[in-house]
mmCIF file of C-alpha atoms and ligand atoms in Angstrom:
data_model
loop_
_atom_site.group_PDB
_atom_site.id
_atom_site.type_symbol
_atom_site.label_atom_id
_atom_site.label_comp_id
_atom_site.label_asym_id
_atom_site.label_seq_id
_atom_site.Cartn_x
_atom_site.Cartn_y
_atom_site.Cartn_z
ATOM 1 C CA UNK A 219 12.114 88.582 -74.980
ATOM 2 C CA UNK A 220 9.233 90.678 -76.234
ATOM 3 C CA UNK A 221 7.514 88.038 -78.657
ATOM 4 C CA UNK A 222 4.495 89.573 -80.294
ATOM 5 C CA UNK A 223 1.151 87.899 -80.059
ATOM 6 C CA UNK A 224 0.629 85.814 -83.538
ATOM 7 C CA UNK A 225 4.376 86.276 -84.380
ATOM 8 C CA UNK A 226 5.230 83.184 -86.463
ATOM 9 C CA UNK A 227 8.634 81.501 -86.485
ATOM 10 C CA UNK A 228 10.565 82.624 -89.701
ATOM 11 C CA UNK A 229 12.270 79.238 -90.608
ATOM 12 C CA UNK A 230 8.813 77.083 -90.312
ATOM 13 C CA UNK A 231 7.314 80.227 -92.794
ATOM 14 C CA UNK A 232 10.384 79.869 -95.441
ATOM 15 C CA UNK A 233 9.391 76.200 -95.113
ATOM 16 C CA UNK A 234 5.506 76.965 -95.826
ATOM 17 C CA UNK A 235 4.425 76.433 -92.435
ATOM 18 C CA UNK A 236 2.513 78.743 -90.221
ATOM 19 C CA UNK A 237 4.367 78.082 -86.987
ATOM 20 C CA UNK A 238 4.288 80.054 -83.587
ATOM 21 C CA UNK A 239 6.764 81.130 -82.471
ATOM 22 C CA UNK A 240 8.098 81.067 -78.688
ATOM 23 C CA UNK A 241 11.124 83.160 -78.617
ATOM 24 C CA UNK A 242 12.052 86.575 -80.347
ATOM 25 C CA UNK A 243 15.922 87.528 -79.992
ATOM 26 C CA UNK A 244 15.644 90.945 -80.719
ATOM 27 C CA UNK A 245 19.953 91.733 -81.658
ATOM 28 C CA UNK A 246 19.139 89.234 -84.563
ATOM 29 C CA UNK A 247 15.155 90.495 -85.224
ATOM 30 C CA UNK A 248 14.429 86.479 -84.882
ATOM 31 C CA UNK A 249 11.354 85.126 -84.291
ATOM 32 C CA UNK A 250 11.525 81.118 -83.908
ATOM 33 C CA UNK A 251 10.265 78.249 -82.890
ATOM 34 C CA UNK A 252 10.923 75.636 -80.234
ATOM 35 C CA UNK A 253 12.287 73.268 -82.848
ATOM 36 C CA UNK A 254 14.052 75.730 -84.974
ATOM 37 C CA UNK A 255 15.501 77.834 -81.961
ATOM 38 C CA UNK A 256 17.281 74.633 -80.904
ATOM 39 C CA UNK A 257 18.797 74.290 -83.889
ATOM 40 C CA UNK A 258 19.641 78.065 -84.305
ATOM 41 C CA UNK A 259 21.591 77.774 -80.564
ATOM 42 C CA UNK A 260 23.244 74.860 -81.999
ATOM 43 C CA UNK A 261 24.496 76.106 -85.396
ATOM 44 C CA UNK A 262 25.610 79.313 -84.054
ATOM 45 C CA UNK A 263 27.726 77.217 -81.316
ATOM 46 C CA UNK A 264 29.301 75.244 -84.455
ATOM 47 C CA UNK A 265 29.427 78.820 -85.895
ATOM 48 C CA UNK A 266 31.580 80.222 -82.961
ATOM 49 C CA UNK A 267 33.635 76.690 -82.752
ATOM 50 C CA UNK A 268 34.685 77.114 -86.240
ATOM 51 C CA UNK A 269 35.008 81.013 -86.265
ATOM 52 C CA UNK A 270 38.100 80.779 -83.763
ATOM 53 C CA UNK A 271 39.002 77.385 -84.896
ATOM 54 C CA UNK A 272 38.935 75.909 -81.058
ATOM 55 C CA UNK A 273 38.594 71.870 -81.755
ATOM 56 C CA UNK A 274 37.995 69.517 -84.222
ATOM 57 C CA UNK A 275 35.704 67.013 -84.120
ATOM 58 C CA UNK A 276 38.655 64.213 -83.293
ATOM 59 C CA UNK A 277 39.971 65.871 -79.962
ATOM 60 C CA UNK A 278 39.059 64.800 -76.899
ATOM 61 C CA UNK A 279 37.370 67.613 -75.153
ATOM 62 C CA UNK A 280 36.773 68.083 -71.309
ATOM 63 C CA UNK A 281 34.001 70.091 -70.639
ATOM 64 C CA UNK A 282 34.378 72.475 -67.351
ATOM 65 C CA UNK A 283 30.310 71.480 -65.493
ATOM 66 C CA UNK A 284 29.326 73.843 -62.748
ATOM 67 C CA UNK A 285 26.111 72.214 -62.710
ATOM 68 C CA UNK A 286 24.480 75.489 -63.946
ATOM 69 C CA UNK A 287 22.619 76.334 -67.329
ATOM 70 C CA UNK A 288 25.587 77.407 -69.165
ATOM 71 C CA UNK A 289 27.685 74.602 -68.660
ATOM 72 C CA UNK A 290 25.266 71.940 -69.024
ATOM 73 C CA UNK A 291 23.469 73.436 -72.472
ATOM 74 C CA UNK A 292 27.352 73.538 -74.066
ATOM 75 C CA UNK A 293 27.487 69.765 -73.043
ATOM 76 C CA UNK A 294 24.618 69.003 -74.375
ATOM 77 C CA UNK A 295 24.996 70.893 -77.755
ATOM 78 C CA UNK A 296 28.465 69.352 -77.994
ATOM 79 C CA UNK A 297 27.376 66.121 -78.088
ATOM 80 C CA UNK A 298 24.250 67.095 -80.185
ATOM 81 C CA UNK A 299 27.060 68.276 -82.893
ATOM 82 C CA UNK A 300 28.630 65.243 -82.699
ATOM 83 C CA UNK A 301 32.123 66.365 -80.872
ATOM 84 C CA UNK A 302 33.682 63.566 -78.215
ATOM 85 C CA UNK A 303 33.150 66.150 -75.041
ATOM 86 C CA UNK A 304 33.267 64.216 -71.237
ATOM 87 C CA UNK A 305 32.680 66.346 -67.959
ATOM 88 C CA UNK A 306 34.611 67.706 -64.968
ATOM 89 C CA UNK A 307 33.095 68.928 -61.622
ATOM 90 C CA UNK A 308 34.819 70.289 -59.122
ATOM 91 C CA UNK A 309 33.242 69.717 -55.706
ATOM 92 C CA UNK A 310 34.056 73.180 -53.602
ATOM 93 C CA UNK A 311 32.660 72.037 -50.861
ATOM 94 C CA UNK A 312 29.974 74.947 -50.460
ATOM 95 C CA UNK A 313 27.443 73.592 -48.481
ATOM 96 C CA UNK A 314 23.862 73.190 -50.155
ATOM 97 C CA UNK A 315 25.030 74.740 -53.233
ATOM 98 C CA UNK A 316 27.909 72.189 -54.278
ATOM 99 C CA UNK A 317 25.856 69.084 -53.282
ATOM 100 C CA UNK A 318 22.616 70.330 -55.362
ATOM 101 C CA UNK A 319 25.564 71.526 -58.615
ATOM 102 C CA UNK A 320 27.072 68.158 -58.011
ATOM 103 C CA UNK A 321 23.615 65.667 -57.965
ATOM 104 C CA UNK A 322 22.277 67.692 -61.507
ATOM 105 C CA UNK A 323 25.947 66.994 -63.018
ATOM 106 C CA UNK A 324 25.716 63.772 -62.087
ATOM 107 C CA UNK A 325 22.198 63.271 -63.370
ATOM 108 C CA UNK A 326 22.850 64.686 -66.875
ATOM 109 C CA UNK A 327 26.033 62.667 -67.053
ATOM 110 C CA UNK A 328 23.834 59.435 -66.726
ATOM 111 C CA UNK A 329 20.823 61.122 -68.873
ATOM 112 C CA UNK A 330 23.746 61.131 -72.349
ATOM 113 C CA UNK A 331 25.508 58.507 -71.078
ATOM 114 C CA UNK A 332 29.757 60.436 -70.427
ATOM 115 C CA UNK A 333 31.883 60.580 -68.080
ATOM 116 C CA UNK A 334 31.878 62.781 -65.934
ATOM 117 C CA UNK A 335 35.210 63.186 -63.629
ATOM 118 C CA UNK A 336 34.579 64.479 -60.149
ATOM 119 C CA UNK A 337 37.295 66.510 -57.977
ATOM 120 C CA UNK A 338 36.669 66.779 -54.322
ATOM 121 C CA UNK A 339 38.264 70.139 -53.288
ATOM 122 C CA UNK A 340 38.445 68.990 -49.367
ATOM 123 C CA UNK A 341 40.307 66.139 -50.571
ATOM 124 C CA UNK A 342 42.804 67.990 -52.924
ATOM 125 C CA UNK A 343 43.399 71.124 -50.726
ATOM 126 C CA UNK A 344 40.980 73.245 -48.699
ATOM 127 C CA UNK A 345 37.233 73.845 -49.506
ATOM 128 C CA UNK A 346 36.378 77.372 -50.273
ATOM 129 C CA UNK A 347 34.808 78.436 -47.114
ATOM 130 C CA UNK A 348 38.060 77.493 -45.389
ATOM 131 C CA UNK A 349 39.931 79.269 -47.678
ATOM 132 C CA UNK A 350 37.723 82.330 -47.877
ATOM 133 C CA UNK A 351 37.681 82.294 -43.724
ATOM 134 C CA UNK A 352 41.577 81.748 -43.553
ATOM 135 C CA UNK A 353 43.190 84.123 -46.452
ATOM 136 C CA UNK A 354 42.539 87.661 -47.325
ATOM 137 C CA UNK A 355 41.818 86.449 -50.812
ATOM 138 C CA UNK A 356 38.313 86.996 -52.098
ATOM 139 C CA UNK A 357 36.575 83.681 -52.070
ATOM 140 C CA UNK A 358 36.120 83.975 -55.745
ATOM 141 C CA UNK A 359 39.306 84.819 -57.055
ATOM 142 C CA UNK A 360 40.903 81.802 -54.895
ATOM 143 C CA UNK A 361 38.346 79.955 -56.697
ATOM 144 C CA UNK A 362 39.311 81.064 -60.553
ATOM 145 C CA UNK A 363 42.543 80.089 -59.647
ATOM 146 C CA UNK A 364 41.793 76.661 -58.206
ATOM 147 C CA UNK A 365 39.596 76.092 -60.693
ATOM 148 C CA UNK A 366 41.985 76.533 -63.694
ATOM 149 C CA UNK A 367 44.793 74.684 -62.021
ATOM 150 C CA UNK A 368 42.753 71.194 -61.242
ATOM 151 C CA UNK A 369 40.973 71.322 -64.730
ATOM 152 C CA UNK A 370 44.161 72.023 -66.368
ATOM 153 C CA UNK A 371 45.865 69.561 -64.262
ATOM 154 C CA UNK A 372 43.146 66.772 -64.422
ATOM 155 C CA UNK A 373 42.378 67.530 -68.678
ATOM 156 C CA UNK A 374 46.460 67.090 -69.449
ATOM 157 C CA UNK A 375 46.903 63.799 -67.246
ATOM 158 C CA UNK A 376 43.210 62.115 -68.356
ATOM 159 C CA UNK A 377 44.690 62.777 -72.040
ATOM 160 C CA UNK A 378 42.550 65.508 -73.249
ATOM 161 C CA UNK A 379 43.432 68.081 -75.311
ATOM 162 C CA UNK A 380 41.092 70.931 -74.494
ATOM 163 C CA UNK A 381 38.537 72.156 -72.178
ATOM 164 C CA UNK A 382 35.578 74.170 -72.729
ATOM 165 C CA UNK A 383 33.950 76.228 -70.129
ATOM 166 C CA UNK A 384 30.555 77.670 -70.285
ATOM 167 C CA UNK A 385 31.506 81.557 -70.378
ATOM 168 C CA UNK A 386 28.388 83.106 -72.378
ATOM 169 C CA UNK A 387 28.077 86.739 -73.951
ATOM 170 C CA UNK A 388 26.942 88.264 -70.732
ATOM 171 C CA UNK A 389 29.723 86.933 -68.863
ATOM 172 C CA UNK A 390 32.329 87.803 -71.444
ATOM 173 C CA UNK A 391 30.899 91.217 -71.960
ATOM 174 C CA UNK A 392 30.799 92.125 -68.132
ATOM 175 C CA UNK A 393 34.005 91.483 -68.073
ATOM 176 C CA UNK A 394 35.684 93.131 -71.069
ATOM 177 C CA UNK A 395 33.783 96.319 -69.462
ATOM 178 C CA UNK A 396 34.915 95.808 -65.612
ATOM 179 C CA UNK A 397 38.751 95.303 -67.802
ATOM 180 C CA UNK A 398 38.051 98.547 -70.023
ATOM 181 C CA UNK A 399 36.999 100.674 -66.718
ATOM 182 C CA UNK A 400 40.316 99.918 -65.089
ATOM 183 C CA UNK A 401 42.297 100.085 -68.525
ATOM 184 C CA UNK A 402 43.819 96.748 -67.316
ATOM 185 C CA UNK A 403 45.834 95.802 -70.301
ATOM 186 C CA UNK A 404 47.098 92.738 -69.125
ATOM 187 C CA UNK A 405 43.640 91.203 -68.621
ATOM 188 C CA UNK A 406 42.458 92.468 -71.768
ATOM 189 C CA UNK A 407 45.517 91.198 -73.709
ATOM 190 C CA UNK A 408 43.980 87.823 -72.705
ATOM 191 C CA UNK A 409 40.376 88.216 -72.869
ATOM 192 C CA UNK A 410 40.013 85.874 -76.248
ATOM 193 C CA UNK A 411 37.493 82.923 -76.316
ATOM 194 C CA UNK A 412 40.879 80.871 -77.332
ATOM 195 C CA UNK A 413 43.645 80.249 -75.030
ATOM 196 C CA UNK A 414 46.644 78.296 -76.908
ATOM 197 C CA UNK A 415 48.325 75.457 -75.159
ATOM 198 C CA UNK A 416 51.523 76.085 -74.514
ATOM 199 C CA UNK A 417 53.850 74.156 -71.879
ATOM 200 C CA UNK A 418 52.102 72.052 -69.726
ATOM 201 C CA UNK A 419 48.675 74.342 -70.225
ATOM 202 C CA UNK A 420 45.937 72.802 -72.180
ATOM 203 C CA UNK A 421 44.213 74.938 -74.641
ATOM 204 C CA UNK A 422 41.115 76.527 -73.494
ATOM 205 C CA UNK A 423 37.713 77.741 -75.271
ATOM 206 C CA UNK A 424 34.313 79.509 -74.682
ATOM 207 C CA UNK A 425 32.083 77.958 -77.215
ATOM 208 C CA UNK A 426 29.133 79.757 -75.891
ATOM 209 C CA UNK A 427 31.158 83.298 -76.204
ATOM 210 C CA UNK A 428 28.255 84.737 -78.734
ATOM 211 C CA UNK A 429 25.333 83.152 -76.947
ATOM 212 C CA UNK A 430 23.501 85.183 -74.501
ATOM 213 C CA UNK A 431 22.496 84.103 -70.399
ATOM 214 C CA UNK A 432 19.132 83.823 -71.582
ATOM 215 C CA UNK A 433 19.531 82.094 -74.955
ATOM 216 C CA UNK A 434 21.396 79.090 -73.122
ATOM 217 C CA UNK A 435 18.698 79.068 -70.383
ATOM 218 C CA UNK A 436 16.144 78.727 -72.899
ATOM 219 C CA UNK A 437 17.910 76.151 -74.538
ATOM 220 C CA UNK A 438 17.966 74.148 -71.327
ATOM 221 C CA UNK A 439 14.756 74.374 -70.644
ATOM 222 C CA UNK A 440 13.402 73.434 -74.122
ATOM 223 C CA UNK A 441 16.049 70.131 -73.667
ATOM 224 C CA UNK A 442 14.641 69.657 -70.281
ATOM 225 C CA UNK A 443 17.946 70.018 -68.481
ATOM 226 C CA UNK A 444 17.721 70.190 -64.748
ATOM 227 C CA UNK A 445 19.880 72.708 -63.661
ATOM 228 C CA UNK A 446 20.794 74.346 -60.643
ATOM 229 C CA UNK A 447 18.932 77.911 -60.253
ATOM 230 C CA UNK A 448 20.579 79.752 -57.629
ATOM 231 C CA UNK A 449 23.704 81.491 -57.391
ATOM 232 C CA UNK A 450 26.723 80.512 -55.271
ATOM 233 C CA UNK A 451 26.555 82.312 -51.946
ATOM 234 C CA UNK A 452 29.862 83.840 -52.669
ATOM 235 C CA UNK A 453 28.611 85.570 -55.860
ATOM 236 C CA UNK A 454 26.782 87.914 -53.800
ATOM 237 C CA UNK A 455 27.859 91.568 -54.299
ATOM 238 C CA UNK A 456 30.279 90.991 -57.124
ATOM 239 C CA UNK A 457 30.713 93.503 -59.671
ATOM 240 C CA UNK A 458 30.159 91.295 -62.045
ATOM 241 C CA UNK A 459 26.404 90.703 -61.412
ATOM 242 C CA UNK A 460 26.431 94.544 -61.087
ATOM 243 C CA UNK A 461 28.277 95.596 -64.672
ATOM 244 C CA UNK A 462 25.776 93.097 -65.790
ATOM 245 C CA UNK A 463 22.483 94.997 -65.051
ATOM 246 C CA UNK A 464 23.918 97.768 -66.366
ATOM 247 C CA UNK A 465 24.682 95.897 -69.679
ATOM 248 C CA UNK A 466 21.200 94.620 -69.361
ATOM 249 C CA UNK A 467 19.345 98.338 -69.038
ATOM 250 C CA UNK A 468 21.688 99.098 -72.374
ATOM 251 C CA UNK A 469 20.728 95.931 -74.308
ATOM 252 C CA UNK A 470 17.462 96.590 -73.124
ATOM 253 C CA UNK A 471 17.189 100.059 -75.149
ATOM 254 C CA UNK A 472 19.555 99.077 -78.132
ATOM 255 C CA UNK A 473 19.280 95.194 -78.585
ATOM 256 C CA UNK A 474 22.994 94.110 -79.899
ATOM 257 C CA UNK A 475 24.643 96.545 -77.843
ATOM 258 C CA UNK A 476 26.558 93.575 -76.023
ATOM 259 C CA UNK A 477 27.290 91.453 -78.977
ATOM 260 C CA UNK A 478 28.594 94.705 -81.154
ATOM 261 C CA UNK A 479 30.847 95.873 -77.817
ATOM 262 C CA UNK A 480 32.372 92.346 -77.549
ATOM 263 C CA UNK A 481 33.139 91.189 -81.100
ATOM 264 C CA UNK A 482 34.409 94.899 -82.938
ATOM 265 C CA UNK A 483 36.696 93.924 -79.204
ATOM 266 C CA UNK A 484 37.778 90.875 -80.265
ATOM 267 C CA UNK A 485 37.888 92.296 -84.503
ATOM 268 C CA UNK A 486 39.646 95.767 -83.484
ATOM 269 C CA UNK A 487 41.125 95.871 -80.333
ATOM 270 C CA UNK A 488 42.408 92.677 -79.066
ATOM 271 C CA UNK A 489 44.874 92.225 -82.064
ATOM 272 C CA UNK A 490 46.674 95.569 -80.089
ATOM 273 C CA UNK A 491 46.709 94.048 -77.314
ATOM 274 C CA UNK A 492 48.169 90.699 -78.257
ATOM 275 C CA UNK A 493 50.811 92.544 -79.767
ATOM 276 C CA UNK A 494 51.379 93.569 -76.319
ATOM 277 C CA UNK A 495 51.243 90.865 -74.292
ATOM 278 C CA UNK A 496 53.934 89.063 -76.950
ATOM 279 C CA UNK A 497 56.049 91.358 -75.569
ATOM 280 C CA UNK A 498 55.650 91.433 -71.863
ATOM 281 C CA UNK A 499 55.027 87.798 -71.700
ATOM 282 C CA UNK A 500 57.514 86.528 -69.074
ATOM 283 C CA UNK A 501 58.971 82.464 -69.685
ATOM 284 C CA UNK A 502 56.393 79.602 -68.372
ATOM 285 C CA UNK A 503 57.901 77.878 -65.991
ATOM 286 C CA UNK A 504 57.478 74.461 -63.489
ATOM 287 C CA UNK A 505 56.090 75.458 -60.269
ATOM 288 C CA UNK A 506 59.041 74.616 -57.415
ATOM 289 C CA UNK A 507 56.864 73.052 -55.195
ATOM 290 C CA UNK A 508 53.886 70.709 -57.426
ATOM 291 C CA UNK A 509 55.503 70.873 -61.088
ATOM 292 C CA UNK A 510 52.808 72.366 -62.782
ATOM 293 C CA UNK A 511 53.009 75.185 -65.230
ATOM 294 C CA UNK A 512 53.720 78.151 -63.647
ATOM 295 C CA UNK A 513 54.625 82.135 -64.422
ATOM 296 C CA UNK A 514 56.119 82.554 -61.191
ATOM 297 C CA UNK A 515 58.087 80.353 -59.120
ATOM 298 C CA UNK A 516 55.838 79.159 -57.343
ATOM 299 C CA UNK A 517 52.511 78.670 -58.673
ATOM 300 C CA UNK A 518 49.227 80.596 -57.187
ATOM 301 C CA UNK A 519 47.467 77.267 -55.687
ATOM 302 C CA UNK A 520 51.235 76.259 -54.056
ATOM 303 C CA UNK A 521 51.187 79.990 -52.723
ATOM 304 C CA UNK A 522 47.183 79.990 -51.554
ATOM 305 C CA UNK A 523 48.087 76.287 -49.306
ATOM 306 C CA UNK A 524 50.992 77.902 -48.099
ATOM 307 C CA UNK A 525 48.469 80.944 -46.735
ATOM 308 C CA UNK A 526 46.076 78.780 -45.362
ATOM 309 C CA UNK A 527 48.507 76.215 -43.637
ATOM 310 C CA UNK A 528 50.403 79.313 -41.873
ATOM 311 C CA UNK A 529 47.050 80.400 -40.624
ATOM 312 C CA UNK A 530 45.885 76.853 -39.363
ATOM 313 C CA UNK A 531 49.627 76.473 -37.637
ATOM 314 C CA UNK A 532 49.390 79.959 -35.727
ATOM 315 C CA UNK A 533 45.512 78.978 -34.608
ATOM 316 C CA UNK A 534 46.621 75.451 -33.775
ATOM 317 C CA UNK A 535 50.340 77.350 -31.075
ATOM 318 C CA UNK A 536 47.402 79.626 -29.998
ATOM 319 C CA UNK A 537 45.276 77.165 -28.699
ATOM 320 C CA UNK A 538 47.908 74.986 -27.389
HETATM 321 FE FE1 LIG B 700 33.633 80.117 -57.016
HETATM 322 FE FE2 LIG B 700 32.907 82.660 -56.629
HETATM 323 FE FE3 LIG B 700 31.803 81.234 -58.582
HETATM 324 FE FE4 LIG B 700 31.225 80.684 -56.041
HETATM 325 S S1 LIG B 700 30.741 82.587 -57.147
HETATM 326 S S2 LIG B 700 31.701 79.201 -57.645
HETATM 327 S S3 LIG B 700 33.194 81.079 -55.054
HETATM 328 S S4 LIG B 700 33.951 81.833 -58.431
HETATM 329 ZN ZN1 LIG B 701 52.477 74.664 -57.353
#
């Protein structure tokens, strides 16, 4: 992060102390050290927390654990700040990947002593290579969609009242800019680190929304959290990972770049958009076929099972 030789952490020197520091974050011209960037990463979570007013510290929260930095370092700094925050894995059934995610969720689970609640995909539906070898659907937007309905499904009936997923800066910000390319309004009308419940959907946050990739890995590894450190196989070639070295070659040349594009969004543009969402928003409905909340009829897992078991059926009559 381009720390200086000698630099000395700025907290410890307000303090009289003649610190090193470890880590410079160049948006915020911050110098700090180990100690004091902890507590930096931790303030500005409570910061962001209280900013869009996404829990109190009496609510049950269910925290959305991939197994990765992200998710793990908002645990962590969750129950650092004192909230009530369990886990939730979803087991996708990807091979090497999911059992490694899976064992280092488990592990930290034990290591602050929470629950964390495990969902086996193979056992609830189809695991994602199945699905991503018998639908046209891209493997990961079958994914975001099965991923939303079991932790919204799971949260509501284990009587919590929100989840929070790991989404950091990087994340959020290659996506407002993948949304702003295409001009998708509908997407952007919904691209807020708060997601009201309404009907049957439990309210969602991104507590790590102003916290960069690299500030919650560093955060890990100064907590010594084991987390996973490659990418899902499926990740490979998204757009996403591209928009992001883009971002990254920006940030690069004009630290704060990211942080300025995403929250003048959320200050000056997403109020527009909200405005028109309120009016195309269609009535939430029951799904016909599982009862959960549901835009459409039937909801998008109900229609994904339906793909997959016409598939199996016409493979099974052709082998016959
Ligand atoms: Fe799911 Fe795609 Fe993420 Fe893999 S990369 S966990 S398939 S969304
Ligand atoms: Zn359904």
């Amino acid at each position: 992060m381009g720390l200086r030789k000698g630099t000395k952490c700025r907290i410890c020197k307000t303090k009289g102390k003649k610190t090193n520091a470890v880590v410079f974050l160049p948006q915020h011209r911050l110098a700090l050290c180990k100690e004091h960037f902890i507590e930096w990463f931790e303030k500005r979570v409570e910061k962001t927390i209280k900013e869009f007013r996404m829990f109190h510290k009496n609510e049950k929260i269910l925290v959305s654990v991939s197994g990765g930095k992200d998710s793990l370092a908002l645990w962590n700094a969750l129950i650092k700040l004192g909230y009530n925050a369990d886990g939730f894995y979803i087991d996708l059934g990807i091979g090497d990947y999911s059992e490694t995610s899976k064992e280092l969720a488990k592990k930290f689970a034990e290591r602050v002593n929470k629950t964390l609640h495990i969902v086996e995909l193979k056992k609830e539906f189809y695991p994602i290579p199945t699905i991503d070898e018998k639908t046209n659907r891209p493997a990961c937007s079958a994914c975001g969609v099965i991923k939303r309905y079991y932790m919204n499904k799971y949260a509501r009936e284990l009587g919590y009242s929100v989840i929070a997923t790991g989404h950091n800066l990087d994340d959020e910000v290659a996506v407002l800019f993948g949304n702003t390319l295409q001009w998708d309004l509908n997407y952007l009308s919904r691209q807020y680190p708060v997601l009201r419940e309404e009907n049957g959907f439990i309210r969602k946050v991104k507590p790590l929304c102003k916290i960069t990739e690299k500030e919650s890995a560093l955060y890990s590894v100064f907590n010594n959290i084991e987390y996973i450190e490659y990418e899902c196989p499926f990740s490979e070639g998204a757009s996403s990972i591209e928009y992001k070295l883009l971002l990254n070659q920006l940030e690069e040349k004009h630290p704060g770049t990211k942080l300025k594009f995403y929250s003048e969004f959320l200050k000056k543009v997403y109020p527009i958009f909200k405005e028109f969402k309120a009016k195309q928003d269609k009535p939430l409905n029951k799904c016909k076929i599982c009862g959960e909340p549901s835009y459409s009829e039937i909801c998008g897992v109900c229609r994904l099972k339906r793909e997959v078991e016409n598939k199996l059926k016409i493979k099974r009559e052709v082998s016959r």
